[in-house]
Coordinates of C-alpha atoms and ligand atoms in Angstrom, one line a residue:
X1 CA 14.4 -86.3 18.0
X2 CA 14.9 -89.1 20.4
X3 CA 15.5 -92.6 19.0
X4 CA 12.4 -94.7 18.9
X5 CA 10.1 -91.7 19.4
X6 CA 7.6 -93.1 16.8
X7 CA 6.8 -96.1 19.1
X8 CA 7.3 -94.2 22.4
X9 CA 4.5 -94.6 24.8
X10 CA 2.6 -91.4 25.3
X11 CA 1.8 -90.6 29.0
X12 CA -0.8 -87.9 28.8
X13 CA -1.1 -86.1 32.1
X14 CA -2.4 -82.9 30.6
X15 CA -5.9 -83.4 31.9
X16 CA -8.5 -86.0 32.9
X17 CA -10.5 -84.7 29.9
X18 CA -8.3 -87.0 27.7
X19 CA -10.0 -90.1 29.0
X20 CA -11.7 -92.2 26.4
X21 CA -15.1 -93.9 26.9
X22 CA -15.1 -97.4 28.5
X23 CA -16.1 -100.5 26.5
X24 CA -19.4 -100.5 28.4
X25 CA -19.9 -96.8 27.4
X26 CA -19.3 -97.6 23.7
X27 CA -21.8 -100.5 23.9
X28 CA -24.3 -98.2 25.7
X29 CA -23.9 -95.6 22.9
X30 CA -24.6 -98.2 20.2
X31 CA -27.6 -99.5 21.9
X32 CA -29.1 -96.2 23.2
X33 CA -32.8 -95.6 22.7
X34 CA -33.1 -92.1 21.3
X35 CA -35.7 -89.4 20.3
X36 CA -35.7 -85.7 19.7
X37 CA -34.5 -84.1 22.9
X38 CA -35.6 -80.6 21.9
X39 CA -39.1 -82.2 22.1
X40 CA -38.0 -83.8 25.3
X41 CA -38.6 -87.2 23.6
X42 CA -35.2 -88.7 24.1
X43 CA -35.7 -91.4 26.8
X44 CA -32.0 -91.8 27.5
X45 CA -31.5 -88.1 28.1
X46 CA -34.5 -88.0 30.3
X47 CA -33.2 -90.9 32.3
X48 CA -29.7 -89.3 32.6
X49 CA -31.3 -86.0 33.9
X50 CA -33.4 -87.9 36.4
X51 CA -30.4 -89.9 37.7
X52 CA -28.3 -86.7 37.9
X53 CA -31.0 -84.7 39.7
X54 CA -31.4 -87.5 42.2
X55 CA -27.7 -88.0 42.8
X56 CA -27.2 -84.3 43.4
X57 CA -30.3 -83.9 45.6
X58 CA -31.9 -81.3 43.3
X59 CA -35.4 -81.2 41.7
X60 CA -34.3 -81.2 38.1
X61 CA -31.2 -81.4 35.9
X62 CA -30.3 -80.6 32.3
X63 CA -27.7 -82.2 30.0
X64 CA -25.5 -79.6 28.4
X65 CA -22.6 -79.9 26.0
X66 CA -19.8 -78.9 28.3
X67 CA -18.8 -77.6 31.7
X68 CA -18.3 -74.1 30.2
X69 CA -21.8 -74.2 28.6
X70 CA -23.2 -75.4 31.9
X71 CA -21.6 -72.6 33.9
X72 CA -22.6 -70.0 31.4
X73 CA -26.2 -71.1 31.1
X74 CA -26.3 -71.0 34.9
X75 CA -25.0 -67.4 35.0
X76 CA -27.4 -66.4 32.2
X77 CA -30.3 -67.9 34.1
X78 CA -29.5 -66.4 37.4
X79 CA -28.6 -62.9 36.3
X80 CA -29.4 -60.0 34.0
X81 CA -26.8 -57.7 32.4
X82 CA -25.3 -55.2 34.8
X83 CA -25.5 -57.5 37.7
X84 CA -22.4 -58.4 39.7
X85 CA -21.2 -61.9 40.4
X86 CA -18.8 -62.8 43.1
X87 CA -16.2 -65.4 41.9
X88 CA -13.1 -66.8 43.4
X89 CA -10.1 -65.0 41.9
X90 CA -8.6 -68.0 40.2
X91 CA -11.8 -69.9 39.4
X92 CA -12.3 -71.5 36.0
X93 CA -15.5 -69.6 35.4
X94 CA -13.5 -66.3 35.7
X95 CA -10.1 -67.4 34.5
X96 CA -10.6 -69.9 31.7
X97 CA -14.0 -69.3 30.0
X98 CA -12.9 -66.6 27.6
X99 CA -14.6 -63.8 29.4
X100 CA -18.0 -65.4 28.7
X101 CA -19.7 -64.1 31.8
X102 CA -19.3 -60.5 30.6
X103 CA -19.5 -61.3 26.9
X104 CA -22.7 -63.4 27.1
X105 CA -24.6 -62.5 30.3
X106 CA -23.2 -58.9 30.4
X107 CA -22.4 -59.3 34.1
X108 CA -19.5 -57.8 36.0
X109 CA -17.3 -60.1 38.1
X110 CA -16.1 -59.3 41.6
X111 CA -13.1 -61.4 42.5
X112 CA -12.4 -62.6 46.0
X113 CA -9.4 -64.6 46.8
X114 CA -9.9 -68.0 48.5
X115 CA -7.7 -70.1 50.7
X116 CA -6.7 -73.0 48.5
X117 CA -9.7 -72.2 46.4
X118 CA -12.1 -72.0 49.3
X119 CA -14.0 -68.7 49.7
X120 CA -14.6 -67.6 53.3
X121 CA -18.1 -66.6 54.3
X122 CA -16.8 -63.4 55.9
X123 CA -14.9 -62.3 52.8
X124 CA -17.9 -63.0 50.6
X125 CA -20.1 -60.9 52.9
X126 CA -17.8 -58.0 52.6
X127 CA -17.9 -58.1 48.8
X128 CA -21.7 -58.2 48.7
X129 CA -23.0 -54.8 47.5
X130 CA -25.3 -52.7 49.6
X131 CA -28.7 -52.6 48.0
X132 CA -29.4 -49.0 49.3
X133 CA -26.6 -47.2 47.5
X134 CA -27.7 -46.4 43.9
X135 CA -24.0 -46.2 42.8
X136 CA -23.6 -49.9 43.1
X137 CA -24.4 -52.9 40.9
X138 CA -26.5 -55.6 42.4
X139 CA -24.8 -58.7 43.7
X140 CA -26.9 -61.4 42.1
X141 CA -24.8 -64.6 42.2
X142 CA -22.0 -66.2 44.1
X143 CA -19.9 -68.8 42.3
X144 CA -17.9 -71.6 44.0
X145 CA -15.6 -74.3 42.5
X146 CA -15.0 -77.7 43.9
X147 CA -12.6 -79.3 43.5
X148 CA -10.7 -76.1 42.7
X149 CA -8.6 -76.6 39.6
X150 CA -6.0 -73.8 39.9
X151 CA -5.6 -74.5 43.6
X152 CA -4.4 -77.9 42.5
X153 CA -7.5 -80.0 42.7
X154 CA -8.1 -78.7 46.3
X155 CA -11.2 -80.0 48.0
X156 CA -13.5 -77.2 49.4
X157 CA -15.0 -78.9 52.5
X158 CA -18.7 -78.9 53.2
X159 CA -18.1 -76.7 56.2
X160 CA -16.3 -74.1 54.0
X161 CA -19.1 -74.2 51.5
X162 CA -21.7 -73.8 54.3
X163 CA -20.0 -70.7 55.5
X164 CA -20.6 -69.1 52.1
X165 CA -24.0 -70.5 51.7
X166 CA -25.2 -69.1 55.1
X167 CA -24.0 -65.6 54.1
X168 CA -25.7 -66.0 50.7
X169 CA -29.0 -67.1 52.2
X170 CA -28.9 -64.2 54.7
X171 CA -28.6 -61.8 51.7
X172 CA -31.0 -63.7 49.4
X173 CA -28.3 -64.4 46.8
X174 CA -28.1 -67.8 45.0
X175 CA -24.9 -69.9 45.0
X176 CA -23.8 -71.7 41.8
X177 CA -21.2 -74.4 42.2
X178 CA -18.8 -75.3 39.3
X179 CA -18.5 -78.9 40.3
X180 CA -16.6 -80.0 37.2
X181 CA -14.8 -82.5 39.6
X182 CA -17.3 -82.6 42.4
X183 CA -17.1 -86.4 42.6
X184 CA -13.4 -86.2 43.1
X185 CA -14.1 -84.0 46.2
X186 CA -16.7 -86.5 47.5
X187 CA -14.5 -89.5 47.0
X188 CA -11.5 -87.7 48.6
X189 CA -13.5 -87.0 51.8
X190 CA -15.4 -90.3 51.6
X191 CA -18.8 -88.4 51.8
X192 CA -21.9 -88.3 49.6
X193 CA -21.8 -85.7 46.8
X194 CA -24.9 -84.2 48.4
X195 CA -22.8 -83.1 51.4
X196 CA -21.5 -80.4 49.0
X197 CA -24.5 -79.8 46.7
X198 CA -26.8 -79.1 49.6
X199 CA -24.9 -75.8 50.1
X200 CA -25.7 -74.7 46.6
X201 CA -28.7 -73.5 44.6
X202 CA -27.4 -74.8 41.3
X203 CA -24.5 -77.0 40.4
X204 CA -22.6 -78.0 37.3
X205 CA -20.8 -81.4 37.1
X206 CA -18.7 -82.7 34.2
X207 CA -19.3 -86.2 32.9
X208 CA -16.3 -86.0 30.5
X209 CA -13.4 -85.6 32.9
X210 CA -12.3 -88.4 35.3
X211 CA -15.7 -90.0 34.9
X212 CA -14.7 -90.8 31.3
X213 CA -17.8 -90.0 29.3
X214 CA -16.9 -88.6 25.9
X215 CA -19.0 -85.5 26.1
X216 CA -21.2 -83.5 28.4
X217 CA -22.1 -81.9 31.7
X218 CA -25.1 -81.6 33.9
X219 CA -26.6 -78.6 35.5
X220 CA -29.0 -79.2 38.4
X221 CA -31.3 -77.0 40.5
X222 CA -34.9 -76.4 41.2
X223 CA -37.5 -77.1 38.5
X224 CA -38.2 -73.4 37.7
X225 CA -34.4 -72.8 37.3
X226 CA -33.9 -75.8 35.0
X227 CA -36.9 -74.7 32.8
X228 CA -35.3 -71.3 32.3
X229 CA -31.9 -72.9 31.8
X230 CA -33.4 -75.1 29.0
X231 CA -34.5 -71.9 27.2
X232 CA -31.0 -70.4 27.6
X233 CA -29.4 -73.6 26.4
X234 CA -31.5 -73.5 23.3
X235 CA -30.6 -69.9 22.6
X236 CA -26.9 -70.9 22.8
X237 CA -27.4 -73.6 20.2
X238 CA -27.2 -76.3 22.8
X239 CA -30.6 -77.9 22.0
X240 CA -29.6 -81.2 20.5
X241 CA -31.7 -83.9 18.9
X242 CA -30.9 -87.7 19.2
X243 CA -28.4 -86.9 21.9
X244 CA -29.3 -90.0 23.9
X245 CA -26.3 -91.5 22.1
X246 CA -24.1 -89.2 24.2
X247 CA -26.3 -89.3 27.3
X248 CA -26.0 -93.1 27.5
X249 CA -22.3 -93.0 28.5
X250 CA -23.1 -90.2 30.9
X251 CA -25.5 -92.5 32.8
X252 CA -22.6 -95.0 33.2
X253 CA -20.3 -92.1 34.2
X254 CA -22.6 -91.4 37.1
X255 CA -23.6 -94.9 38.1
X256 CA -20.3 -96.8 37.6
X257 CA -17.4 -94.5 37.4
X258 CA -17.4 -92.3 40.5
X259 CA -15.9 -94.8 43.1
X260 CA -12.8 -95.6 40.9
X261 CA -11.7 -91.9 41.2
X262 CA -9.9 -93.0 44.3
X263 CA -7.3 -94.8 42.1
X264 CA -6.6 -91.5 40.3
X265 CA -6.1 -89.9 43.7
X266 CA -3.7 -92.6 44.8
X267 CA -1.6 -92.2 41.6
X268 CA -1.5 -88.4 42.1
X269 CA -0.2 -88.9 45.7
X270 CA 2.4 -91.4 44.4
X271 CA 3.5 -88.9 41.8
X272 CA 3.7 -86.0 44.3
X273 CA 5.7 -88.1 46.8
X274 CA 8.1 -89.0 44.0
X275 CA 8.5 -85.4 43.0
X276 CA 9.2 -84.4 46.7
X277 CA 11.8 -87.1 46.9
X278 CA 13.5 -85.4 44.0
X279 CA 13.4 -82.2 46.0
X280 CA 10.8 -80.5 43.9
X281 CA 8.3 -78.2 45.5
X282 CA 4.8 -79.7 45.2
X283 CA 1.5 -78.3 46.4
X284 CA -0.6 -80.4 48.8
X285 CA -2.5 -83.1 46.8
X286 CA -6.2 -83.7 47.7
X287 CA -7.4 -85.4 44.5
X288 CA -6.0 -86.1 41.0
X289 CA -4.1 -82.9 40.3
X290 CA -0.4 -82.3 41.1
X291 CA 1.1 -78.8 40.9
X292 CA 4.9 -78.8 40.8
X293 CA 7.2 -75.8 40.8
X294 CA 10.2 -75.7 38.6
X295 CA 11.9 -72.5 39.9
X296 CA 14.2 -74.5 42.2
X297 CA 15.8 -76.0 39.1
X298 CA 15.6 -72.7 37.3
X299 CA 13.8 -74.1 34.3
X300 CA 10.6 -72.3 33.1
X301 CA 7.5 -74.5 32.9
X302 CA 7.2 -74.4 29.1
X303 CA 10.9 -75.4 28.7
X304 CA 10.4 -78.3 31.2
X305 CA 7.3 -79.4 29.3
X306 CA 9.2 -79.5 26.1
X307 CA 11.9 -81.7 27.7
X308 CA 9.1 -84.0 29.1
X309 CA 7.3 -84.2 25.7
X310 CA 10.5 -85.3 24.0
X311 CA 10.3 -88.4 26.3
X312 CA 6.6 -88.9 25.7
X313 CA 5.3 -87.3 28.9
X314 CA 2.7 -84.5 28.6
X315 CA 1.5 -82.0 31.2
X316 CA 0.4 -78.3 31.1
X317 CA 1.9 -75.1 32.4
X318 CA 0.0 -73.3 35.1
X319 CA 2.3 -70.4 35.6
X320 CA 5.8 -69.3 34.5
X321 CA 7.4 -71.9 36.9
X322 CA 4.4 -74.2 37.6
X323 CA 3.3 -77.4 35.9
X324 CA 0.1 -79.2 36.4
X325 CA -0.1 -83.0 36.1
X326 CA -3.5 -84.6 36.2
X327 CA -4.0 -88.3 36.7
X328 CA -6.9 -90.3 35.3
X329 CA -8.1 -93.8 34.3
X330 CA -5.5 -94.4 31.6
X331 CA -2.5 -93.7 33.9
X332 CA -1.0 -96.8 35.6
X333 CA 1.4 -97.2 38.4
X334 CA 4.1 -98.1 35.9
X335 CA 3.4 -94.8 34.1
X336 CA 4.0 -92.9 37.3
X337 CA 7.3 -94.7 37.8
X338 CA 8.3 -93.9 34.3
X339 CA 7.4 -90.2 34.7
X340 CA 9.5 -90.0 37.9
X341 CA 12.5 -91.6 36.2
X342 CA 12.2 -89.1 33.3
X343 CA 11.9 -86.2 35.7
X344 CA 14.9 -87.5 37.7
X345 CA 17.1 -87.7 34.6
X346 CA 15.9 -84.3 33.4
X347 CA 16.8 -82.7 36.7
X348 CA 20.2 -84.4 36.6
X349 CA 20.8 -83.2 33.0
X350 CA 19.7 -79.6 33.9
X351 CA 22.0 -79.4 37.0
X352 CA 24.9 -80.7 34.9
X353 CA 24.3 -78.1 32.2
X354 CA 23.9 -75.2 34.7
Ligands
PLP401 C1 -13.1 -76.5 37.2 C2 -13.6 -76.5 35.8 N1 -14.7 -76.0 35.5 C3 -15.2 -76.0 34.2 C4 -14.5 -76.6 33.2 C5 -15.0 -76.6 31.8 O1 -15.3 -77.8 31.3 P1 -15.4 -78.0 29.7 O2 -14.0 -78.2 29.2 O3 -16.3 -79.2 29.5 O4 -16.0 -76.8 29.1 C6 -13.3 -77.2 33.5 C7 -12.5 -77.8 32.4 O5 -11.3 -78.2 32.6 C8 -12.8 -77.1 34.8 O6 -11.6 -77.6 35.2

């Protein structure tokens, strides 16, 4: 173990989900006015849902426990078992939600590969099943993700989303957006979040990632959809009682925390540039995620992560030779400098050893 490890600063770049609530959020939690939300009597939850619906340009919204629950409630609400859902091949809803779409909604997924996470309208159209052939399942939903996590926080532009939405509308199929980091996309392009949500029927956003709320996500859509989603949320055990205590920081997440995401993006760009200067291969950086390849130094990702963690730096492996670093509110410019120094010394150590 390294000397001084006990007091070593921990630089946690594993995810933006590690962000702790702000002082204002903690105060808002303590002061929240609450009621029983299953009876729809929690004024703070009601306010959060109104604010979220308005912000996303949808008729109604629902507070859910997590991004995963929000996505799965959306699938359950849109589909019946045996339906087919088109998903991007590396999307979170397909890749990282424990097979929940098939386990819970009983749907079949049809994967289509995107370009840096962005599905193309023409590829989606080819994957939509003909409704006249009785051999086929029915395509009942198309799922998008923005920003796209496994594509390295890539922004799917409004034009790219429109190309899918136009096809979806032509075939009468709804579009659900996993917008866990949709505000990162909006801030990166300097546009309103509705420039994206207008090309969706339903959308899920996370309050607990870069926006720093401790818990929760929102799903938004038309009023009838949200009524049905409320029923599914209850069936999944997500009907909570005095949950205004958790909705209160969610309100601040939406009203006060979106613009500052630009700082996370700046830090991610700084980190990426530093890695490139060390001759590492880095994927293009649009937002707060940096994907770095370790094959050029011939060190598997898990081994490199172990070396990093010995020096107090934490990230996650995304592939055998790929590491993901995610910036967030607790990461300072000095932290980025420190990480780059650590990586430089590790590379030097590795090349001496090889
Ligand atoms: C793109 C994306 N969608 C959904 C989720 C799920 O969110 P949660 O962890 O709140 O279930 C995540 C979490 O990292 C994510 O990155």
